[in-house]
């Protein structure tokens, strides 16, 4: 392993930076095609209702309307993301299951006509009682969201590792706490859109998707087409955070409308429709019990959760498994029990949001652990260091951990946050909290069952050697993967980053990659890119060997120069060697593919949470509370991560800031609210409060020196891991500041104010 | 988003606008910055047959000082123009500050002070500080004009005394002896937040006493409201933390907030109390800020 890298490890400028900051970058919604029509979907105004009839005749008569479709015009095959529960239809036929469920669609000459046409579609509904409270969804006598799922149970999990009851019985101290997490929505800045068009039997869709491959797979499946006849093109993407991983309905409706009209059709969601489509964080009820010895060493943990899945499954089965699977990551213990019900309700479907399944259970567990530490009189930092996971260990649920610097992250966070001093000296109303997090570096198994590699890459060196293009099916949704993968390609080739180009992603041009989810691309796409780059490098060295008449072992290539290791001055440029290769041997190409090893145990659900590597991190936050209003001011946040080798430090810290930003929003500010009819009360950005730049505190983001032996150049994930500790960190900082615990997210100013008020009233009552 | 069809008018002068509004009567809605009207139309809360845009009426888009009257602000002045006005910054910085914390730059460049008033919502940020500064307004129609104190303009949630055909043309802040004023908005994030509760005050400090004080609450009742009991309590009183706290208690007692998406009535009452005493202290100590 050489530590001397020329391209990786440097904060090179983003490859897409100039286009994005000048506004030149084209997103799906910016694209226009000759004769393009506009399509909109009609959705349900009721949370739960039977469809008696649909009359589209008036809409069809409106000038400018080119097609109106309902369930009669589309395939009836159910789709979804988790194959175990395909439960969605393109359009509802028997009943609607949430406000926003899809009923019909129109294609028109312009957007205005679409809205007029939607108003002219007459749907007769018979309203049904709705399930809106997930904690009662399993009760006797509740209406069923899907008739085939008894008691509205979508997913049921019961896992036990070790002997939990015995460990709890023998523990020095046992404590139980209950916490509640709220619904949040990813709120990407770019709304979802798709442009669908046909050439004969071939369907092309431009789409704002996190995974062109899964889109291609599910669209081909739905329409009974060979995958080769479905082309998915991903233009620039303005964020996704898990909400753009699956078919949205826009592409199904758009494809049918485009087929019927013979014209390209652009379908899209506005902000309110994005909230209704959702696939954001589940609300979750979390009971946690922990037994510890007298030093605070964790002996056993019992987690009993209920999740509000909404009306459909989406990726929710995985969310449910992840909720428990990642809980034993950052601390070592042998006895673990996880019980979970994910229930259906008549609310928008929940799915994967940054940190998939992990942030809320971490909030519950980290808050609970501080309560345990307070019971025992142990410093919250110490109890975490005592229990911190070590490298080369296996979790009770059979996840193999290679590199792990959990303890070093905590110790470093302790120093840079001035933890010990602040813990002693902060006045009442000021507080400091710590929490840990860990996340997968890519999922060990694909979302649908397949033996295809998880990632692949091609590199084409241009004929004159002045540029090389990386072809990848991976998705840069803003996190900077195009830049990082070009750095990795250049490093592997011995080439220069500045001469790299990238094509990502177009299923007809770029090779398979599962896309941007589960924090997989730097590692998995990177592994494929490294292999492709090394294949190019080998061919360059072979050609240079014959050009220089030197043995290939004596040659190396760095930064675009091929040189002799033994004879100084004997060198050629990569460019001239590449050109010669093209002249004598044809195109200079490299290819690579990555498949993870077989991972995990054999119990039910063992696959979810497996990963070839795990990131670890610690976060400390300091808050100041206005005791009269409950207003929370974030004084500072210190994040220390073990994320393996860093390819691009600036982008890495950007990911930490971004993940923290979303975690902050979930901690205190964001919540999707519903009225008693299941309608979203704040499907807009005034009352769904994503934070602004003004709200961001000073952040110190650091990494510990780390190397993951299984990854390309030793990399691990960073994109989601920094969301996982944040909610618990806030909970603990607020607890430290005022001595009372708020047990439900978000930890709003009003909840904090109320907790303080109740504490004052309790104390006054005790005195009297 | 759905935008219903409408007929669009762009009168070139104030009198042309008044004539048009008289002719169209209740079928017309006046369009100034459009930040509220267009949103309401898109979400289906408003479907006017006619939209009368005031965009050409530059005559009511300026801020000037008139001797003997005070500072006159044209109703079409946008929020950015208010916070960028040297005249206002120098004389009553509290008003530019209120405009500045109101919304995003885009909205501040579009939204007008007139629209913020005529819209009549209790969470509007400019009426409280304008009322604290004793502002009067002028309403003009084809048949004449009238002036009134701004505080008399509001009569219910989104209800005002403006009649069909009337246009709000200007707001006047009279020359006055107040020594300080401020508006504290309590929002749920640092920028782009609507007021959970807001309190504007003006004070007239004389030695260690308050000769007079005005306390105006936003989002604390169906309309923006003056807390007169608290004002009466403070008038002529020696300044002390206890007195200001008592004024806060009186203001909160008079407030009539409701539960909303941004806060419970109980929480809003508490905010009215806390913000009143803080706003008074700030205006007393720091002047017009």
mmCIF file of C-alpha atoms in Angstrom, chain A residues 42-159:
data_model
loop_
_atom_site.group_PDB
_atom_site.id
_atom_site.type_symbol
_atom_site.label_atom_id
_atom_site.label_comp_id
_atom_site.label_asym_id
_atom_site.label_seq_id
_atom_site.Cartn_x
_atom_site.Cartn_y
_atom_site.Cartn_z
ATOM 1 C CA UNK A 42 -55.394 13.001 -10.264
ATOM 2 C CA UNK A 43 -55.151 11.926 -6.638
ATOM 3 C CA UNK A 44 -57.562 10.978 -3.909
ATOM 4 C CA UNK A 45 -59.043 13.659 -1.640
ATOM 5 C CA UNK A 46 -59.978 10.959 0.902
ATOM 6 C CA UNK A 47 -57.815 8.934 3.270
ATOM 7 C CA UNK A 48 -59.830 5.775 2.689
ATOM 8 C CA UNK A 49 -62.667 5.387 0.236
ATOM 9 C CA UNK A 50 -64.172 2.950 -2.206
ATOM 10 C CA UNK A 51 -64.198 4.030 -5.837
ATOM 11 C CA UNK A 52 -67.751 3.656 -7.128
ATOM 12 C CA UNK A 53 -67.217 5.128 -10.581
ATOM 13 C CA UNK A 54 -64.892 7.262 -12.641
ATOM 14 C CA UNK A 55 -66.236 9.367 -15.501
ATOM 15 C CA UNK A 56 -63.589 10.926 -17.725
ATOM 16 C CA UNK A 57 -65.885 12.003 -20.580
ATOM 17 C CA UNK A 58 -66.008 15.712 -19.717
ATOM 18 C CA UNK A 59 -62.240 15.882 -19.361
ATOM 19 C CA UNK A 60 -61.751 14.179 -22.710
ATOM 20 C CA UNK A 61 -63.876 16.837 -24.423
ATOM 21 C CA UNK A 62 -61.789 19.745 -23.159
ATOM 22 C CA UNK A 63 -59.714 21.302 -25.969
ATOM 23 C CA UNK A 64 -56.016 20.625 -25.446
ATOM 24 C CA UNK A 65 -56.540 17.307 -23.675
ATOM 25 C CA UNK A 66 -54.782 14.533 -25.587
ATOM 26 C CA UNK A 67 -55.351 11.543 -23.316
ATOM 27 C CA UNK A 68 -57.073 10.613 -20.074
ATOM 28 C CA UNK A 69 -56.216 7.329 -18.386
ATOM 29 C CA UNK A 70 -57.445 5.354 -15.375
ATOM 30 C CA UNK A 71 -56.796 1.869 -14.004
ATOM 31 C CA UNK A 72 -58.536 0.432 -17.095
ATOM 32 C CA UNK A 73 -55.749 1.708 -19.343
ATOM 33 C CA UNK A 74 -52.701 0.485 -17.458
ATOM 34 C CA UNK A 75 -51.196 -2.842 -16.346
ATOM 35 C CA UNK A 76 -52.765 -4.158 -13.145
ATOM 36 C CA UNK A 77 -49.562 -5.816 -11.912
ATOM 37 C CA UNK A 78 -48.766 -4.639 -8.414
ATOM 38 C CA UNK A 79 -45.392 -3.015 -7.929
ATOM 39 C CA UNK A 80 -43.296 -1.682 -5.110
ATOM 40 C CA UNK A 81 -39.708 -1.671 -4.046
ATOM 41 C CA UNK A 82 -39.413 -4.526 -1.534
ATOM 42 C CA UNK A 83 -40.320 -7.650 -3.548
ATOM 43 C CA UNK A 84 -41.822 -9.353 -0.501
ATOM 44 C CA UNK A 85 -44.627 -6.764 -0.503
ATOM 45 C CA UNK A 86 -45.480 -5.438 -3.910
ATOM 46 C CA UNK A 87 -48.700 -3.682 -2.984
ATOM 47 C CA UNK A 88 -49.080 -0.614 -5.230
ATOM 48 C CA UNK A 89 -50.997 -0.209 -8.454
ATOM 49 C CA UNK A 90 -50.334 2.425 -11.082
ATOM 50 C CA UNK A 91 -53.899 3.645 -10.445
ATOM 51 C CA UNK A 92 -56.314 2.576 -7.747
ATOM 52 C CA UNK A 93 -59.177 0.422 -9.030
ATOM 53 C CA UNK A 94 -61.159 -0.676 -5.983
ATOM 54 C CA UNK A 95 -60.315 1.855 -3.315
ATOM 55 C CA UNK A 96 -58.004 4.699 -2.397
ATOM 56 C CA UNK A 97 -55.824 4.340 0.691
ATOM 57 C CA UNK A 98 -54.511 7.819 1.482
ATOM 58 C CA UNK A 99 -55.041 11.445 0.553
ATOM 59 C CA UNK A 100 -52.882 11.569 -2.548
ATOM 60 C CA UNK A 101 -53.409 8.013 -3.795
ATOM 61 C CA UNK A 102 -53.333 7.904 -7.590
ATOM 62 C CA UNK A 103 -56.604 7.624 -9.484
ATOM 63 C CA UNK A 104 -56.176 8.886 -13.052
ATOM 64 C CA UNK A 105 -53.918 10.968 -15.264
ATOM 65 C CA UNK A 106 -54.155 13.351 -18.179
ATOM 66 C CA UNK A 107 -51.827 14.473 -20.961
ATOM 67 C CA UNK A 108 -52.424 17.932 -22.365
ATOM 68 C CA UNK A 109 -50.835 20.567 -24.552
ATOM 69 C CA UNK A 110 -49.916 22.682 -21.524
ATOM 70 C CA UNK A 111 -49.865 22.527 -17.752
ATOM 71 C CA UNK A 112 -52.891 24.796 -17.244
ATOM 72 C CA UNK A 113 -55.080 22.517 -19.340
ATOM 73 C CA UNK A 114 -53.977 19.578 -17.192
ATOM 74 C CA UNK A 115 -55.392 21.185 -14.061
ATOM 75 C CA UNK A 116 -58.637 22.039 -15.798
ATOM 76 C CA UNK A 117 -58.923 18.505 -17.147
ATOM 77 C CA UNK A 118 -58.281 16.995 -13.704
ATOM 78 C CA UNK A 119 -61.164 19.037 -12.319
ATOM 79 C CA UNK A 120 -63.450 17.611 -15.000
ATOM 80 C CA UNK A 121 -62.794 13.969 -14.086
ATOM 81 C CA UNK A 122 -65.753 12.851 -11.971
ATOM 82 C CA UNK A 123 -64.892 10.246 -9.363
ATOM 83 C CA UNK A 124 -67.639 8.930 -7.118
ATOM 84 C CA UNK A 125 -66.255 7.783 -3.775
ATOM 85 C CA UNK A 126 -67.824 6.001 -0.843
ATOM 86 C CA UNK A 127 -65.855 7.138 2.175
ATOM 87 C CA UNK A 128 -64.628 4.433 4.531
ATOM 88 C CA UNK A 129 -63.422 4.727 8.115
ATOM 89 C CA UNK A 130 -59.693 5.410 8.057
ATOM 90 C CA UNK A 131 -56.744 4.200 10.128
ATOM 91 C CA UNK A 132 -54.856 7.336 11.080
ATOM 92 C CA UNK A 133 -53.274 6.442 14.436
ATOM 93 C CA UNK A 134 -50.570 3.844 13.940
ATOM 94 C CA UNK A 135 -50.519 2.886 17.606
ATOM 95 C CA UNK A 136 -54.083 1.593 17.239
ATOM 96 C CA UNK A 137 -53.794 0.187 13.725
ATOM 97 C CA UNK A 138 -53.493 -3.383 15.051
ATOM 98 C CA UNK A 139 -56.484 -3.090 17.402
ATOM 99 C CA UNK A 140 -59.532 -5.332 17.010
ATOM 100 C CA UNK A 141 -62.192 -3.789 14.842
ATOM 101 C CA UNK A 142 -59.950 -1.354 13.016
ATOM 102 C CA UNK A 143 -60.647 -1.020 9.298
ATOM 103 C CA UNK A 144 -58.154 -2.816 7.077
ATOM 104 C CA UNK A 145 -56.004 -0.737 4.742
ATOM 105 C CA UNK A 146 -55.299 -3.831 2.634
ATOM 106 C CA UNK A 147 -57.822 -6.663 3.112
ATOM 107 C CA UNK A 148 -55.098 -9.293 2.780
ATOM 108 C CA UNK A 149 -53.064 -7.956 5.707
ATOM 109 C CA UNK A 150 -54.725 -8.889 8.982
ATOM 110 C CA UNK A 151 -54.628 -6.366 11.804
ATOM 111 C CA UNK A 152 -52.909 -4.012 9.332
ATOM 112 C CA UNK A 153 -49.584 -5.718 9.984
ATOM 113 C CA UNK A 154 -47.245 -5.063 7.089
ATOM 114 C CA UNK A 155 -44.073 -6.462 8.625
ATOM 115 C CA UNK A 156 -43.513 -8.365 11.850
ATOM 116 C CA UNK A 157 -40.036 -9.042 13.216
ATOM 117 C CA UNK A 158 -38.986 -11.039 16.259
ATOM 118 C CA UNK A 159 -35.274 -11.600 16.668
#
